[in-house]
mmCIF file of C-alpha atoms and ligand atoms in Angstrom:
data_model
loop_
_atom_site.group_PDB
_atom_site.id
_atom_site.type_symbol
_atom_site.label_atom_id
_atom_site.label_comp_id
_atom_site.label_asym_id
_atom_site.label_seq_id
_atom_site.Cartn_x
_atom_site.Cartn_y
_atom_site.Cartn_z
ATOM 1 C CA MET A 574 58.902 107.647 69.935
ATOM 2 C CA ASN A 575 61.668 105.187 70.640
ATOM 3 C CA THR A 576 65.230 106.303 70.184
ATOM 4 C CA GLN A 577 68.245 104.179 69.307
ATOM 5 C CA THR A 578 70.135 105.696 72.203
ATOM 6 C CA GLY A 579 67.326 104.857 74.612
ATOM 7 C CA ALA A 580 67.210 101.277 73.331
ATOM 8 C CA LEU A 581 70.974 100.830 73.786
ATOM 9 C CA LEU A 582 70.878 102.210 77.326
ATOM 10 C CA HIS A 583 67.893 100.018 78.145
ATOM 11 C CA GLN A 584 69.692 96.899 76.918
ATOM 12 C CA ALA A 585 72.716 97.643 79.101
ATOM 13 C CA HIS A 586 70.473 98.368 82.099
ATOM 14 C CA MET A 587 68.824 94.949 81.724
ATOM 15 C CA THR A 588 72.217 93.232 81.586
ATOM 16 C CA THR A 589 73.283 95.040 84.757
ATOM 17 C CA ILE A 590 70.022 94.221 86.566
ATOM 18 C CA GLU A 591 70.470 90.548 85.686
ATOM 19 C CA ALA A 592 74.020 90.583 87.026
ATOM 20 C CA LEU A 593 72.848 92.277 90.243
ATOM 21 C CA GLN A 594 70.017 89.793 90.722
ATOM 22 C CA SER A 595 72.410 86.930 90.248
ATOM 23 C CA LEU A 596 74.744 88.575 92.792
ATOM 24 C CA GLU A 597 71.857 88.916 95.243
ATOM 25 C CA GLU A 598 71.061 85.193 94.941
ATOM 26 C CA PHE A 599 74.711 84.321 95.395
ATOM 27 C CA LEU A 600 75.005 86.477 98.540
ATOM 28 C CA GLY A 601 71.763 85.094 99.942
ATOM 29 C CA ALA A 602 72.802 81.482 99.362
ATOM 30 C CA ASN A 603 76.122 81.794 101.201
ATOM 31 C CA ARG A 604 76.273 82.939 104.806
ATOM 32 C CA LYS A 605 79.865 81.739 105.005
ATOM 33 C CA PRO A 606 82.576 82.204 102.373
ATOM 34 C CA PRO A 607 81.651 79.887 99.491
ATOM 35 C CA GLN A 608 84.067 77.585 97.719
ATOM 36 C CA VAL A 609 85.414 79.210 94.590
ATOM 37 C CA ASP A 610 85.263 76.401 92.066
ATOM 38 C CA ASP A 611 85.517 76.915 88.298
ATOM 39 C CA LEU A 612 81.854 77.813 87.982
ATOM 40 C CA VAL A 613 81.959 80.396 90.777
ATOM 41 C CA ALA A 614 85.222 81.778 89.407
ATOM 42 C CA ARG A 615 83.628 82.256 85.995
ATOM 43 C CA ARG A 616 80.631 83.918 87.592
ATOM 44 C CA MET A 617 82.863 86.285 89.560
ATOM 45 C CA LYS A 618 84.854 87.229 86.463
ATOM 46 C CA GLN A 619 81.669 87.886 84.533
ATOM 47 C CA LEU A 620 80.299 90.000 87.378
ATOM 48 C CA SER A 621 83.493 92.004 87.520
ATOM 49 C CA ARG A 622 83.384 92.674 83.765
ATOM 50 C CA THR A 623 79.719 93.684 83.771
ATOM 51 C CA LEU A 624 80.164 96.058 86.715
ATOM 52 C CA ARG A 625 83.229 97.710 85.266
ATOM 53 C CA SER A 626 81.579 98.144 81.901
ATOM 54 C CA GLU A 627 78.515 99.686 83.557
ATOM 55 C CA VAL A 628 80.300 102.218 85.745
ATOM 56 C CA GLU A 629 83.233 102.991 83.466
ATOM 57 C CA SER A 630 81.963 102.893 79.872
ATOM 58 C CA HIS A 631 78.205 103.264 80.338
ATOM 59 C CA PHE A 632 78.368 105.972 83.012
ATOM 60 C CA GLY A 633 81.106 107.627 80.948
ATOM 61 C CA PHE A 634 78.875 107.757 77.889
ATOM 62 C CA GLU A 635 75.961 109.149 79.892
ATOM 63 C CA GLU A 636 78.053 111.855 81.510
ATOM 64 C CA ASN A 637 80.291 112.851 78.621
ATOM 65 C CA HIS A 638 77.799 112.690 75.781
ATOM 66 C CA LEU A 639 74.171 112.291 76.753
ATOM 67 C CA PHE A 640 74.074 114.543 79.820
ATOM 68 C CA LYS A 641 76.002 117.182 77.887
ATOM 69 C CA ALA A 642 73.225 117.264 75.299
ATOM 70 C CA PHE A 643 70.673 117.592 78.105
ATOM 71 C CA VAL A 644 72.521 120.492 79.697
ATOM 72 C CA GLU A 645 72.601 122.246 76.314
ATOM 73 C CA GLN A 646 68.793 122.050 76.392
ATOM 74 C CA GLY A 647 68.692 123.505 79.890
ATOM 75 C CA GLU A 648 67.875 120.184 81.563
ATOM 76 C CA THR A 649 70.270 120.496 84.466
ATOM 77 C CA GLY A 650 68.086 119.060 87.266
ATOM 78 C CA ILE A 651 67.991 115.463 86.094
ATOM 79 C CA VAL A 652 71.663 115.625 85.076
ATOM 80 C CA THR A 653 72.769 116.830 88.511
ATOM 81 C CA MET A 654 70.775 114.117 90.251
ATOM 82 C CA LEU A 655 71.955 111.243 88.055
ATOM 83 C CA THR A 656 75.591 112.393 88.065
ATOM 84 C CA HIS A 657 75.488 112.565 91.845
ATOM 85 C CA GLU A 658 74.221 108.975 91.952
ATOM 86 C CA HIS A 659 77.011 107.868 89.604
ATOM 87 C CA ARG A 660 79.539 109.327 92.050
ATOM 88 C CA SER A 661 78.088 107.290 94.899
ATOM 89 C CA ILE A 662 77.832 104.035 92.896
ATOM 90 C CA LEU A 663 81.174 104.023 91.070
ATOM 91 C CA PRO A 664 83.605 103.391 93.965
ATOM 92 C CA LEU A 665 81.313 100.714 95.382
ATOM 93 C CA ALA A 666 81.028 98.933 92.027
ATOM 94 C CA ILE A 667 84.803 98.994 91.564
ATOM 95 C CA GLN A 668 85.274 97.612 95.068
ATOM 96 C CA VAL A 669 82.858 94.724 94.381
ATOM 97 C CA ALA A 670 84.386 94.084 90.931
ATOM 98 C CA ASP A 671 87.908 93.954 92.420
ATOM 99 C CA LEU A 672 86.899 91.608 95.236
ATOM 100 C CA ALA A 673 85.120 89.317 92.745
ATOM 101 C CA LEU A 674 88.143 89.222 90.479
ATOM 102 C CA ALA A 675 90.558 88.617 93.367
ATOM 103 C CA ALA A 676 88.443 85.668 94.561
ATOM 104 C CA ALA A 677 88.313 84.238 91.043
ATOM 105 C CA GLU A 678 92.057 84.565 90.589
ATOM 106 C CA GLY A 679 93.038 83.486 94.101
ATOM 107 C CA GLY A 680 90.553 80.595 94.160
ATOM 108 C CA SER A 681 88.885 81.586 97.446
ATOM 109 C CA PHE A 682 87.206 84.219 99.580
ATOM 110 C CA SER A 683 88.780 84.796 102.990
ATOM 111 C CA GLU A 684 86.357 85.444 105.870
ATOM 112 C CA SER A 685 87.100 89.151 105.761
ATOM 113 C CA ALA A 686 86.966 89.400 101.962
ATOM 114 C CA TRP A 687 83.593 87.642 101.987
ATOM 115 C CA THR A 688 82.198 90.008 104.641
ATOM 116 C CA GLU A 689 83.427 93.006 102.690
ATOM 117 C CA PHE A 690 82.057 91.575 99.435
ATOM 118 C CA LYS A 691 78.665 90.924 101.032
ATOM 119 C CA ASP A 692 78.373 94.367 102.602
ATOM 120 C CA ALA A 693 79.549 96.294 99.550
ATOM 121 C CA GLY A 694 77.560 94.012 97.243
ATOM 122 C CA SER A 695 74.255 94.521 99.104
ATOM 123 C CA GLU A 696 74.718 98.273 99.193
ATOM 124 C CA LEU A 697 75.625 98.307 95.502
ATOM 125 C CA ILE A 698 72.551 96.248 94.533
ATOM 126 C CA GLU A 699 70.285 98.713 96.303
ATOM 127 C CA ARG A 700 71.853 101.902 94.922
ATOM 128 C CA GLU A 701 72.348 100.678 91.392
ATOM 129 C CA ILE A 702 68.871 99.179 90.929
ATOM 130 C CA PHE A 703 67.322 102.383 92.260
ATOM 131 C CA HIS A 704 69.461 104.403 89.841
ATOM 132 C CA ILE A 705 68.548 102.237 86.852
ATOM 133 C CA GLN A 706 64.850 102.409 87.722
ATOM 134 C CA LYS A 707 65.075 106.198 87.706
ATOM 135 C CA GLU A 708 66.808 106.225 84.344
ATOM 136 C CA GLU A 709 64.318 103.765 82.916
ATOM 137 C CA MET A 710 61.381 105.880 84.082
ATOM 138 C CA GLY A 711 62.707 109.384 83.448
ATOM 139 C CA LEU A 712 65.837 109.485 81.355
ATOM 140 C CA ILE A 713 64.788 107.296 78.462
ATOM 141 C CA ALA A 714 61.542 109.226 77.950
ATOM 142 C CA ALA A 715 63.457 112.492 78.210
ATOM 143 C CA ILE A 716 65.772 111.354 75.409
ATOM 144 C CA SER A 717 62.877 111.005 72.989
ATOM 145 C CA ALA A 718 61.495 114.386 74.053
ATOM 146 C CA LEU A 719 64.778 116.286 73.821
ATOM 147 C CA ILE A 720 67.017 114.622 71.271
ATOM 148 C CA ASP A 721 66.185 114.909 67.576
ATOM 149 C CA PRO A 722 66.692 111.924 65.228
ATOM 150 C CA GLU A 723 69.984 113.231 63.874
ATOM 151 C CA ALA A 724 71.486 113.738 67.322
ATOM 152 C CA ASP A 725 70.072 110.355 68.350
ATOM 153 C CA GLN A 726 71.916 108.712 65.461
ATOM 154 C CA GLU A 727 75.144 110.441 66.470
ATOM 155 C CA LEU A 728 74.796 109.450 70.114
ATOM 156 C CA ALA A 729 73.953 105.854 69.213
ATOM 157 C CA ASP A 730 77.052 105.683 66.998
ATOM 158 C CA ILE A 731 79.191 107.003 69.828
ATOM 159 C CA TYR A 732 77.668 104.477 72.216
ATOM 160 C CA ARG A 733 78.369 101.539 69.906
ATOM 161 C CA ARG A 734 81.914 102.775 69.375
ATOM 162 C CA GLU A 735 82.792 103.576 72.997
ATOM 163 C CA VAL A 736 80.712 101.140 75.009
ATOM 164 C CA GLY A 737 79.980 98.310 72.611
HETATM 165 FE FE1 FE2 B 1038 72.314 104.195 82.637
HETATM 166 FE FE1 FE2 B 1039 73.398 106.291 84.904
#
């Protein structure tokens, strides 16, 4: 059975994966700090928005609403693991989002900002994709097993209201 909540999470995961793949291409194509023209600036702003939305609103929904419902059903193992991963991804994502925004606003990457962006970006890509794969394989199926249609409706409404 497909749930609304699962479908909403899946959609956001795909958006994040796309943003991370585009980041990976961008990092791979530029050994030295790239020029920040209008196109790159727009890309960096978009990246910053997507990352912040993922780790602030989306993680927030998972932890404050969805994981809570799981814990009420005694499913603490998966919740502990995924929450732990959120803790390790969040600061990295904010760091990458801030560097991207600073480059967009300042019109350039300095040598050191580019090195930092590349290192943090590569690490983020790895951790976040791994995390999303786990949620796609385990969490979304667990939602349909554990959450009844009424609770699903409530969670989906909360998601649309708080995350968009
Ligand atoms: Fe997620
Ligand atoms: Fe998550």
